[in-house]
């Protein structure tokens, strides 16, 4: 047999097909449905940022930037974290710019995990986590988030304790959490921190939704690195995509103690080397915008959350109100759905809307069998139209 007849893909990547986001966005384009599947905003980010990018393109900032990122962006990332979370990072050595949060996550796992090392993560998890862990030859130890009677997703503390063991290298924590919209509570964060300290494990935190926390708690978002003993063992990851509505720019960053950040940089330099030269100064401008920008961004998104939560409830779904992110999950059972994948595949034809089944983000798909996710980072009139279409589901039954 010639190699032409054999799947050339390495075994560790074979379990990973096309991402659900690509599949569902293609379905939306093919059917002309309203796309509340893949999470991307349908309006542009702050004009100051866009102008700065155009200016950088015109003024010759089009060649390789420095490996760790341009100094202005690293300084802006440091100032932003000091301003909002009281965290101090040295722009020279403790911050590296990456090709989106996605590259930061991949480089962190590839840079820290030996084959067979274990990574504790919470399922449902963002789909790149499993692939990055597999590429490193590491093993994921998922802890399941389940909706409780209070409508909040929570995990069993004993399950988290049991997931940590002698081979645990790191915990991968995403709060606010995609796809559930969960914001980890102070007690939950404290337990994660306690277990990291007890097992001498690192934490890699994906905080791309740091500015989208809707709870009334005065503290808002709480980075794990602010907890006792955590800064020295945590790599904090964020990106411009969500906060500044520029998901296609793929400008992210990682912050942490120099030794950890240097491990990320060592890998990152051979993945992309550098990225997005003219966009880096523009993101630096955005990070320096006044508090009013960040407050208006959050409040605007909270209003859309309320709009979509009310609309979905009205359309007959059992809705789990998110405390953060721009996603809402819902159970399809009240509408006669038994399986989220089936439900989402037929939704465009039934009523012209695209959503994403969340069961594909679990190792144990049963735990999310009937749950689907809608993105609400869309103009209010688009959400109104989507809800009007979804209401037909109830009447069509
Ligand atoms: N982590 C989470 C939880 C996300 O939702 C996303 C969004 N795509 C990413 C990482 C990737 O971010 P980026 O586009 O900056 O790579
Ligand atoms: N983060 C976005 C989401 O969860 C998009 C991710 C992607 O397309 N890879 O929908």
Tab-separated table of C-alpha atoms and ligand atoms in Angstrom:
chain	number	residue	atom	x	y	z
A	1	UNK	CA	0.000	0.000	0.000
A	2	UNK	CA	1.328	3.444	-0.826
A	3	UNK	CA	1.199	6.247	1.666
A	4	UNK	CA	-1.445	7.910	-0.530
A	5	UNK	CA	-4.014	5.480	0.933
A	6	UNK	CA	-3.127	6.146	4.546
A	7	UNK	CA	-4.403	9.049	6.646
A	8	UNK	CA	-1.254	11.151	6.944
A	9	UNK	CA	-2.484	12.889	10.097
A	10	UNK	CA	-0.617	12.032	13.297
A	11	UNK	CA	-2.609	9.801	15.637
A	12	UNK	CA	-2.782	12.360	18.415
A	13	UNK	CA	-4.707	14.787	16.175
A	14	UNK	CA	-7.091	12.242	14.657
A	15	UNK	CA	-9.783	12.655	17.306
A	16	UNK	CA	-10.047	16.324	16.310
A	17	UNK	CA	-12.224	17.043	13.288
A	18	UNK	CA	-13.166	20.438	11.898
A	19	UNK	CA	-13.963	22.815	14.752
A	20	UNK	CA	-17.631	23.198	15.551
A	21	UNK	CA	-17.254	26.957	14.987
A	22	UNK	CA	-16.125	26.496	11.394
A	23	UNK	CA	-18.842	23.910	10.772
A	24	UNK	CA	-21.629	26.053	12.173
A	25	UNK	CA	-20.478	29.315	10.559
A	26	UNK	CA	-20.338	27.532	7.186
A	27	UNK	CA	-23.872	26.255	7.827
A	28	UNK	CA	-25.016	29.801	8.573
A	29	UNK	CA	-23.498	31.097	5.325
A	30	UNK	CA	-24.975	28.219	3.317
A	31	UNK	CA	-28.486	28.660	4.716
A	32	UNK	CA	-28.528	32.437	5.204
A	33	UNK	CA	-29.378	31.889	8.884
A	34	UNK	CA	-28.757	34.404	11.671
A	35	UNK	CA	-25.440	33.244	13.093
A	36	UNK	CA	-25.465	33.172	16.892
A	37	UNK	CA	-22.989	30.278	16.789
A	38	UNK	CA	-19.374	31.390	16.504
A	39	UNK	CA	-18.610	34.180	18.942
A	40	UNK	CA	-17.677	37.267	16.967
A	41	UNK	CA	-19.154	40.747	17.228
A	42	UNK	CA	-20.921	42.331	14.255
A	43	UNK	CA	-19.664	45.840	14.987
A	44	UNK	CA	-16.155	47.266	15.019
A	45	UNK	CA	-14.069	48.132	18.052
A	46	UNK	CA	-13.077	51.609	19.292
A	47	UNK	CA	-12.375	54.106	16.473
A	48	UNK	CA	-9.167	55.286	18.174
A	49	UNK	CA	-7.807	51.761	17.866
A	50	UNK	CA	-8.813	51.396	14.223
A	51	UNK	CA	-7.238	54.764	13.375
A	52	UNK	CA	-4.007	53.779	15.107
A	53	UNK	CA	-3.848	50.551	13.081
A	54	UNK	CA	-4.388	52.408	9.805
A	55	UNK	CA	-1.726	54.925	10.788
A	56	UNK	CA	0.756	52.154	11.637
A	57	UNK	CA	0.136	50.482	8.274
A	58	UNK	CA	0.773	53.769	6.472
A	59	UNK	CA	3.859	54.705	8.452
A	60	UNK	CA	5.939	51.647	7.803
A	61	UNK	CA	5.285	49.463	10.835
A	62	UNK	CA	5.011	46.461	8.569
A	63	UNK	CA	8.090	44.376	9.318
A	64	UNK	CA	8.823	41.828	12.041
A	65	UNK	CA	8.255	43.324	15.467
A	66	UNK	CA	10.521	42.233	18.361
A	67	UNK	CA	9.934	38.618	19.512
A	68	UNK	CA	8.233	39.443	22.829
A	69	UNK	CA	6.111	42.182	21.190
A	70	UNK	CA	6.644	45.917	20.713
A	71	UNK	CA	7.627	47.782	23.904
A	72	UNK	CA	4.576	50.089	23.700
A	73	UNK	CA	2.181	47.133	23.768
A	74	UNK	CA	4.007	45.336	26.572
A	75	UNK	CA	3.972	48.571	28.590
A	76	UNK	CA	0.246	49.009	27.876
A	77	UNK	CA	-0.504	45.402	28.931
A	78	UNK	CA	1.385	45.986	32.191
A	79	UNK	CA	-0.404	49.294	32.859
A	80	UNK	CA	-3.801	47.759	32.099
A	81	UNK	CA	-3.298	44.904	34.567
A	82	UNK	CA	-2.089	47.301	37.244
A	83	UNK	CA	-5.070	49.618	36.640
A	84	UNK	CA	-7.813	46.982	36.671
A	85	UNK	CA	-6.508	44.120	38.778
A	86	UNK	CA	-3.673	45.581	40.842
A	87	UNK	CA	-1.216	43.113	39.305
A	88	UNK	CA	2.386	44.159	38.666
A	89	UNK	CA	4.305	42.656	35.741
A	90	UNK	CA	7.592	43.857	34.308
A	91	UNK	CA	7.060	44.608	30.604
A	92	UNK	CA	10.652	43.465	30.041
A	93	UNK	CA	10.616	39.759	30.801
A	94	UNK	CA	7.208	39.137	32.356
A	95	UNK	CA	4.975	39.867	29.346
A	96	UNK	CA	4.989	38.344	25.858
A	97	UNK	CA	2.686	39.194	22.956
A	98	UNK	CA	1.197	36.201	21.123
A	99	UNK	CA	-0.924	35.424	18.067
A	100	UNK	CA	-4.166	35.595	20.020
A	101	UNK	CA	-4.892	33.847	23.278
A	102	UNK	CA	-4.955	30.628	21.266
A	103	UNK	CA	-1.227	30.706	20.617
A	104	UNK	CA	-0.516	31.678	24.223
A	105	UNK	CA	-2.483	28.657	25.454
A	106	UNK	CA	-0.762	26.300	23.010
A	107	UNK	CA	2.711	27.664	23.745
A	108	UNK	CA	2.110	27.525	27.511
A	109	UNK	CA	1.061	23.874	27.385
A	110	UNK	CA	3.775	22.869	24.914
A	111	UNK	CA	6.348	24.777	26.950
A	112	UNK	CA	5.396	23.363	30.358
A	113	UNK	CA	4.115	19.822	29.820
A	114	UNK	CA	6.166	16.708	29.286
A	115	UNK	CA	4.408	13.761	27.639
A	116	UNK	CA	2.006	12.109	30.132
A	117	UNK	CA	1.932	15.129	32.414
A	118	UNK	CA	-1.617	15.876	33.479
A	119	UNK	CA	-3.609	19.026	32.881
A	120	UNK	CA	-6.669	19.661	35.024
A	121	UNK	CA	-9.382	21.566	33.177
A	122	UNK	CA	-13.080	22.230	33.518
A	123	UNK	CA	-15.443	20.781	30.945
A	124	UNK	CA	-17.093	21.960	28.801
A	125	UNK	CA	-13.792	23.505	27.709
A	126	UNK	CA	-12.838	25.802	24.852
A	127	UNK	CA	-11.981	23.464	21.999
A	128	UNK	CA	-8.333	24.445	21.510
A	129	UNK	CA	-7.486	23.221	25.036
A	130	UNK	CA	-7.931	19.542	24.246
A	131	UNK	CA	-5.988	19.850	20.997
A	132	UNK	CA	-3.081	21.716	22.634
A	133	UNK	CA	-2.914	19.174	25.445
A	134	UNK	CA	-2.914	16.348	22.888
A	135	UNK	CA	-0.183	18.008	20.816
A	136	UNK	CA	1.992	18.137	23.924
A	137	UNK	CA	1.353	14.420	24.542
A	138	UNK	CA	-0.114	15.432	27.887
A	139	UNK	CA	-3.295	14.053	29.436
A	140	UNK	CA	-6.367	16.057	30.318
A	141	UNK	CA	-8.164	15.509	33.600
A	142	UNK	CA	-11.545	17.154	33.118
A	143	UNK	CA	-13.775	18.243	35.978
A	144	UNK	CA	-17.393	18.644	34.904
A	145	UNK	CA	-19.382	21.835	35.337
A	146	UNK	CA	-23.066	20.996	35.739
A	147	UNK	CA	-26.075	23.290	35.927
A	148	UNK	CA	-27.534	23.258	39.439
A	149	UNK	CA	-31.068	23.965	40.659
A	150	UNK	CA	-30.099	27.632	41.097
A	151	UNK	CA	-29.370	27.886	37.350
A	152	UNK	CA	-25.622	28.244	37.932
A	153	UNK	CA	-22.953	25.898	36.651
A	154	UNK	CA	-20.864	24.411	39.442
A	155	UNK	CA	-18.416	21.579	40.013
A	156	UNK	CA	-18.105	19.016	42.769
A	157	UNK	CA	-15.149	20.096	44.966
A	158	UNK	CA	-14.284	16.444	45.595
A	159	UNK	CA	-14.104	15.835	41.844
A	160	UNK	CA	-11.618	18.697	41.575
A	161	UNK	CA	-9.575	17.312	44.478
A	162	UNK	CA	-9.598	13.886	42.838
A	163	UNK	CA	-8.434	15.319	39.501
A	164	UNK	CA	-5.191	16.554	41.071
A	165	UNK	CA	-2.467	13.956	41.609
A	166	UNK	CA	1.264	13.302	41.435
A	167	UNK	CA	1.358	13.841	37.655
A	168	UNK	CA	-0.548	17.142	37.681
A	169	UNK	CA	1.549	19.734	35.926
A	170	UNK	CA	-0.965	22.515	35.632
A	171	UNK	CA	-4.572	23.568	35.864
A	172	UNK	CA	-6.099	25.386	32.929
A	173	UNK	CA	-8.730	27.775	34.216
A	174	UNK	CA	-11.059	29.884	32.087
A	175	UNK	CA	-13.088	32.462	34.009
A	176	UNK	CA	-15.365	34.026	32.831
A	177	UNK	CA	-15.971	30.683	31.178
A	178	UNK	CA	-16.769	29.844	27.579
A	179	UNK	CA	-19.218	28.241	26.745
A	180	UNK	CA	-21.181	28.322	30.041
A	181	UNK	CA	-20.848	32.016	30.920
A	182	UNK	CA	-19.858	30.946	34.425
A	183	UNK	CA	-17.787	33.267	36.595
A	184	UNK	CA	-15.880	31.236	39.175
A	185	UNK	CA	-16.760	32.313	42.713
A	186	UNK	CA	-14.249	33.409	45.345
A	187	UNK	CA	-14.610	30.032	47.094
A	188	UNK	CA	-14.087	28.110	43.868
A	189	UNK	CA	-10.990	30.144	43.024
A	190	UNK	CA	-9.677	29.633	46.541
A	191	UNK	CA	-9.997	25.854	46.161
A	192	UNK	CA	-8.214	25.879	42.792
A	193	UNK	CA	-5.423	27.945	44.342
A	194	UNK	CA	-5.195	25.682	47.394
A	195	UNK	CA	-4.854	22.582	45.205
A	196	UNK	CA	-2.213	24.233	43.007
A	197	UNK	CA	-0.158	25.090	46.068
A	198	UNK	CA	-0.671	21.679	47.639
A	199	UNK	CA	0.386	19.831	44.477
A	200	UNK	CA	2.970	22.396	43.429
A	201	UNK	CA	1.168	22.793	40.116
A	202	UNK	CA	1.161	25.730	37.720
A	203	UNK	CA	-1.986	27.582	36.687
A	204	UNK	CA	-2.632	28.797	33.168
A	205	UNK	CA	-5.554	31.200	33.221
A	206	UNK	CA	-7.527	32.129	30.143
A	207	UNK	CA	-9.035	35.502	30.975
A	208	UNK	CA	-10.085	36.715	27.537
A	209	UNK	CA	-13.521	37.703	28.943
A	210	UNK	CA	-12.002	39.658	31.862
A	211	UNK	CA	-14.088	42.733	30.999
A	212	UNK	CA	-17.350	40.852	30.620
A	213	UNK	CA	-18.466	40.103	34.170
A	214	UNK	CA	-22.098	41.034	34.832
A	215	UNK	CA	-22.476	40.072	38.471
A	216	UNK	CA	-23.075	42.880	40.908
A	217	UNK	CA	-20.097	41.914	43.047
A	218	UNK	CA	-18.050	45.069	43.492
A	219	UNK	CA	-14.902	43.131	42.727
A	220	UNK	CA	-16.020	42.044	39.240
A	221	UNK	CA	-13.412	39.826	37.668
A	222	UNK	CA	-10.856	38.257	40.009
A	223	UNK	CA	-7.650	36.956	38.398
A	224	UNK	CA	-6.395	33.749	40.031
A	225	UNK	CA	-2.932	35.336	40.155
A	226	UNK	CA	-4.197	37.796	42.801
A	227	UNK	CA	-4.734	34.963	45.316
A	228	UNK	CA	-2.046	34.211	47.910
A	229	UNK	CA	0.888	32.262	46.535
A	230	UNK	CA	-0.520	32.234	42.996
A	231	UNK	CA	1.290	34.979	41.121
A	232	UNK	CA	4.537	33.009	41.184
A	233	UNK	CA	2.921	29.932	39.618
A	234	UNK	CA	0.415	31.484	37.191
A	235	UNK	CA	0.542	32.351	33.521
A	236	UNK	CA	-2.255	34.842	32.834
A	237	UNK	CA	-3.528	34.962	29.286
A	238	UNK	CA	-5.748	37.526	27.615
A	239	UNK	CA	-6.275	39.036	24.206
A	240	UNK	CA	-7.664	42.037	22.366
A	241	UNK	CA	-10.246	40.079	20.375
A	242	UNK	CA	-13.139	40.189	22.840
A	243	UNK	CA	-12.492	43.393	24.783
A	244	UNK	CA	-11.984	45.484	21.650
A	245	UNK	CA	-14.222	43.569	19.220
A	246	UNK	CA	-11.411	42.606	16.847
A	247	UNK	CA	-11.443	38.808	16.909
A	248	UNK	CA	-9.743	38.650	13.509
A	249	UNK	CA	-6.656	40.537	14.677
A	250	UNK	CA	-5.366	37.746	16.876
A	251	UNK	CA	-3.320	39.862	19.237
A	252	UNK	CA	-2.978	38.222	22.636
A	253	UNK	CA	-0.539	38.247	25.520
A	254	UNK	CA	0.692	36.227	28.420
A	255	UNK	CA	1.941	37.582	31.748
A	256	UNK	CA	3.696	35.778	34.578
A	257	UNK	CA	6.965	35.253	36.373
A	258	UNK	CA	9.974	35.540	34.040
A	259	UNK	CA	10.854	31.824	34.069
A	260	UNK	CA	7.343	30.786	33.038
A	261	UNK	CA	6.977	33.505	30.418
A	262	UNK	CA	10.351	32.612	29.001
A	263	UNK	CA	9.186	28.986	28.575
A	264	UNK	CA	6.231	30.279	26.560
A	265	UNK	CA	8.463	32.519	24.469
A	266	UNK	CA	10.848	29.660	23.708
A	267	UNK	CA	7.996	27.735	22.075
A	268	UNK	CA	6.177	30.713	20.613
A	269	UNK	CA	9.233	31.821	18.642
A	270	UNK	CA	9.036	28.605	16.618
A	271	UNK	CA	5.272	28.617	16.181
A	272	UNK	CA	4.784	32.089	14.713
A	273	UNK	CA	7.967	33.939	15.772
A	274	UNK	CA	5.996	37.225	15.782
A	275	UNK	CA	2.654	38.537	14.528
A	276	UNK	CA	0.483	41.536	13.702
A	277	UNK	CA	3.136	44.301	13.640
A	278	UNK	CA	0.814	47.189	12.695
A	279	UNK	CA	-1.940	45.984	15.034
A	280	UNK	CA	0.238	45.909	18.119
A	281	UNK	CA	0.494	49.708	18.530
A	282	UNK	CA	-3.256	49.960	17.939
A	283	UNK	CA	-4.021	47.484	20.736
A	284	UNK	CA	-1.683	49.495	22.983
A	285	UNK	CA	-3.882	52.540	22.313
A	286	UNK	CA	-7.035	50.519	23.080
A	287	UNK	CA	-5.693	49.197	26.388
A	288	UNK	CA	-5.068	52.785	27.454
A	289	UNK	CA	-8.643	53.964	26.777
A	290	UNK	CA	-10.507	55.545	29.695
A	291	UNK	CA	-12.611	53.520	32.127
A	292	UNK	CA	-15.714	54.765	30.311
A	293	UNK	CA	-14.873	52.565	27.320
A	294	UNK	CA	-14.623	49.405	29.421
A	295	UNK	CA	-17.765	50.230	31.421
A	296	UNK	CA	-19.815	50.976	28.300
A	297	UNK	CA	-18.556	47.782	26.659
A	298	UNK	CA	-19.657	45.686	29.632
A	299	UNK	CA	-22.978	47.474	30.137
A	300	UNK	CA	-23.834	47.231	26.442
A	301	UNK	CA	-23.136	43.522	26.472
A	302	UNK	CA	-25.121	43.044	29.667
A	303	UNK	CA	-28.133	44.674	27.985
A	304	UNK	CA	-27.798	42.263	25.079
A	305	UNK	CA	-27.515	39.354	27.471
A	306	UNK	CA	-30.759	40.443	29.111
A	307	UNK	CA	-32.390	40.826	25.710
A	308	UNK	CA	-31.385	37.355	24.522
A	309	UNK	CA	-32.073	35.623	27.837
A	310	UNK	CA	-35.611	37.081	27.855
A	311	UNK	CA	-36.127	36.202	24.189
A	312	UNK	CA	-34.926	32.621	24.540
A	313	UNK	CA	-37.037	32.100	27.642
A	314	UNK	CA	-40.014	33.449	25.762
A	315	UNK	CA	-39.274	31.104	22.865
A	316	UNK	CA	-39.524	28.154	25.255
A	317	UNK	CA	-35.913	27.300	26.097
A	318	UNK	CA	-34.731	26.599	29.628
A	319	UNK	CA	-32.101	29.295	29.868
A	320	UNK	CA	-29.041	29.351	32.125
A	321	UNK	CA	-28.384	33.043	32.664
A	322	UNK	CA	-24.652	33.708	32.225
A	323	UNK	CA	-22.716	35.808	34.744
A	324	UNK	CA	-20.048	36.688	32.182
A	325	UNK	CA	-18.766	36.296	28.583
A	326	UNK	CA	-20.985	36.914	25.572
A	327	UNK	CA	-22.545	33.480	25.502
A	328	UNK	CA	-25.714	32.025	26.912
A	329	UNK	CA	-26.480	28.314	27.174
A	330	UNK	CA	-29.929	26.772	27.086
A	331	UNK	CA	-31.498	23.355	27.464
A	332	UNK	CA	-33.482	22.263	24.426
A	333	UNK	CA	-35.653	19.727	26.296
A	334	UNK	CA	-38.689	22.005	26.734
A	335	UNK	CA	-38.784	22.344	22.931
A	336	UNK	CA	-38.743	18.606	22.438
A	337	UNK	CA	-34.988	18.434	21.761
A	338	UNK	CA	-33.087	15.396	22.983
A	339	UNK	CA	-29.675	16.069	21.499
A	340	UNK	CA	-27.972	19.439	21.033
A	341	UNK	CA	-26.010	18.395	17.947
A	342	UNK	CA	-29.140	17.203	16.159
A	343	UNK	CA	-31.017	20.282	17.326
A	344	UNK	CA	-28.324	22.686	16.040
A	345	UNK	CA	-27.916	20.887	12.714
A	346	UNK	CA	-31.649	21.218	12.012
A	347	UNK	CA	-32.150	24.690	13.500
A	348	UNK	CA	-31.246	26.709	10.349
A	349	UNK	CA	-33.762	24.771	8.297
A	350	UNK	CA	-36.422	24.875	10.981
A	351	UNK	CA	-36.202	28.574	11.752
A	352	UNK	CA	-33.118	30.244	10.238
A	353	UNK	CA	-30.860	30.518	13.302
A	354	UNK	CA	-27.461	28.967	14.054
A	355	UNK	CA	-26.329	27.976	17.568
A	356	UNK	CA	-23.547	25.697	18.806
A	357	UNK	CA	-24.094	22.403	20.656
A	358	UNK	CA	-21.954	22.444	23.782
A	359	UNK	CA	-21.689	18.647	24.144
A	360	UNK	CA	-18.723	18.757	21.750
A	361	UNK	CA	-16.762	20.575	24.474
A	362	UNK	CA	-17.033	17.697	26.966
A	363	UNK	CA	-15.088	14.459	27.375
A	364	UNK	CA	-18.384	13.216	28.771
A	365	UNK	CA	-20.871	14.459	26.117
A	366	UNK	CA	-23.771	13.079	28.186
A	367	UNK	CA	-23.209	15.913	30.663
A	368	UNK	CA	-24.052	18.464	27.972
A	369	UNK	CA	-26.263	16.355	25.719
A	370	UNK	CA	-29.166	18.830	25.519
A	371	UNK	CA	-27.303	22.091	25.997
A	372	UNK	CA	-26.670	24.572	23.223
A	373	UNK	CA	-24.900	27.938	23.149
A	374	UNK	CA	-25.976	31.238	21.617
A	375	UNK	CA	-23.657	34.260	21.207
A	376	UNK	CA	-25.164	37.643	22.015
A	377	UNK	CA	-22.296	39.874	20.796
A	378	UNK	CA	-24.599	41.066	18.004
A	379	UNK	CA	-26.527	44.262	17.252
A	380	UNK	CA	-29.835	44.440	19.173
A	381	UNK	CA	-31.848	44.284	15.931
A	382	UNK	CA	-30.067	41.050	14.970
A	383	UNK	CA	-30.940	39.534	18.347
A	384	UNK	CA	-34.549	40.702	17.911
A	385	UNK	CA	-34.722	38.997	14.528
A	386	UNK	CA	-33.132	35.800	15.883
A	387	UNK	CA	-35.634	35.670	18.750
A	388	UNK	CA	-38.566	36.256	16.380
A	389	UNK	CA	-37.381	33.303	14.319
A	390	UNK	CA	-36.805	31.087	17.356
A	391	UNK	CA	-40.333	31.742	18.629
A	392	UNK	CA	-41.593	29.884	15.574
A	393	UNK	CA	-40.131	26.697	17.036
A	394	UNK	CA	-42.714	26.677	19.808
A	395	UNK	CA	-45.626	27.382	17.466
A	396	UNK	CA	-44.434	24.860	14.858
A	397	UNK	CA	-44.613	21.963	17.292
B	1	LIG	N1	-10.118	31.283	24.978
B	1	LIG	C1	-11.449	31.401	25.016
B	1	LIG	C2	-12.184	30.958	26.227
B	1	LIG	C3	-12.134	31.932	23.928
B	1	LIG	O1	-13.458	32.033	23.954
B	1	LIG	C4	-11.406	32.361	22.824
B	1	LIG	C5	-12.188	32.983	21.708
B	1	LIG	N2	-12.001	32.668	20.509
B	1	LIG	C6	-10.013	32.197	22.810
B	1	LIG	C7	-9.405	31.660	23.906
B	1	LIG	C8	-9.160	32.576	21.668
B	1	LIG	O2	-8.803	33.894	21.677
B	1	LIG	P1	-7.980	34.520	20.459
B	1	LIG	O3	-8.960	34.756	19.367
B	1	LIG	O4	-7.399	35.743	21.024
B	1	LIG	O5	-6.963	33.517	20.052
B	2	LIG	N1	-14.155	32.049	20.778
B	2	LIG	C1	-15.159	32.025	19.786
B	2	LIG	C2	-16.261	31.103	20.223
B	2	LIG	O1	-16.168	30.444	21.220
B	2	LIG	C3	-14.661	31.658	18.413
B	2	LIG	C4	-13.693	30.554	18.384
B	2	LIG	C5	-13.269	30.060	17.042
B	2	LIG	O2	-13.873	30.327	16.023
B	2	LIG	N2	-12.238	29.283	17.049
B	2	LIG	O3	-17.246	31.064	19.546
